[in-house]
CSV table of C-alpha atoms in Angstrom, one decimal:
chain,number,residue,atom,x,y,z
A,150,UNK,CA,0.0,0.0,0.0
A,151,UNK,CA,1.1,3.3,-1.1
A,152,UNK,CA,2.1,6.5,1.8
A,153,UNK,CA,-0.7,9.3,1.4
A,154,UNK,CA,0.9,12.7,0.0
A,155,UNK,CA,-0.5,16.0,0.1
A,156,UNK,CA,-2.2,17.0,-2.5
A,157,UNK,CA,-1.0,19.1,-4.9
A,158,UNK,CA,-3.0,22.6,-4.8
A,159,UNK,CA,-4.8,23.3,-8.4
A,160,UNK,CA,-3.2,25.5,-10.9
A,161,UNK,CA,-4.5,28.9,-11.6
A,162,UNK,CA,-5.2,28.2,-15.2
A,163,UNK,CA,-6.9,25.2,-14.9
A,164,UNK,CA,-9.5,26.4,-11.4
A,165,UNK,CA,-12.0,27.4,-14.2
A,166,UNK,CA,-12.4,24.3,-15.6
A,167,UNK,CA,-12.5,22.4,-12.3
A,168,UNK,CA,-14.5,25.0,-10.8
A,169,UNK,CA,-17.2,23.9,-13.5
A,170,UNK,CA,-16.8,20.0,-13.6
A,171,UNK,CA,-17.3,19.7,-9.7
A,172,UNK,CA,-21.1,22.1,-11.1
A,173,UNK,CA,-21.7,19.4,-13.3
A,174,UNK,CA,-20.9,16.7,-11.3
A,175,UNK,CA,-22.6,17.6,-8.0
A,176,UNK,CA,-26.3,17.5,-9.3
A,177,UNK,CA,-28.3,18.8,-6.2
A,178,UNK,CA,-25.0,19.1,-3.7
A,179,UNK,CA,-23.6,21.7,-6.4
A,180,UNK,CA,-23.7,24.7,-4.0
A,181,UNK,CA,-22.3,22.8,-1.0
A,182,UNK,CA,-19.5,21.4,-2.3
A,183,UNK,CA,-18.5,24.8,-4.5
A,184,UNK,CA,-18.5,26.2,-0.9
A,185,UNK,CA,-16.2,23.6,0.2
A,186,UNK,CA,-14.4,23.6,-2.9
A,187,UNK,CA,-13.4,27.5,-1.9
């Protein structure tokens, strides 16, 4: 089994398009885990 790391923080250029796919993903929890997500 493999040590846990810490993960690496997200780029700059690519929050956008995470930003979005954790939206489309969420369904009903969308606003709630945007907030986390911040």
């Amino acid at each position: 089994m493999s040590k846990k790391r810490p993960a690496k923080p997200i780029l700059e250029s690519h929050y956008e398009r995470f930003k979005y796919r954790l939206e489309e993903i969420s369904g009903e929890w969308a606003e709630r885990n945007l907030t986390l997500f911040l």
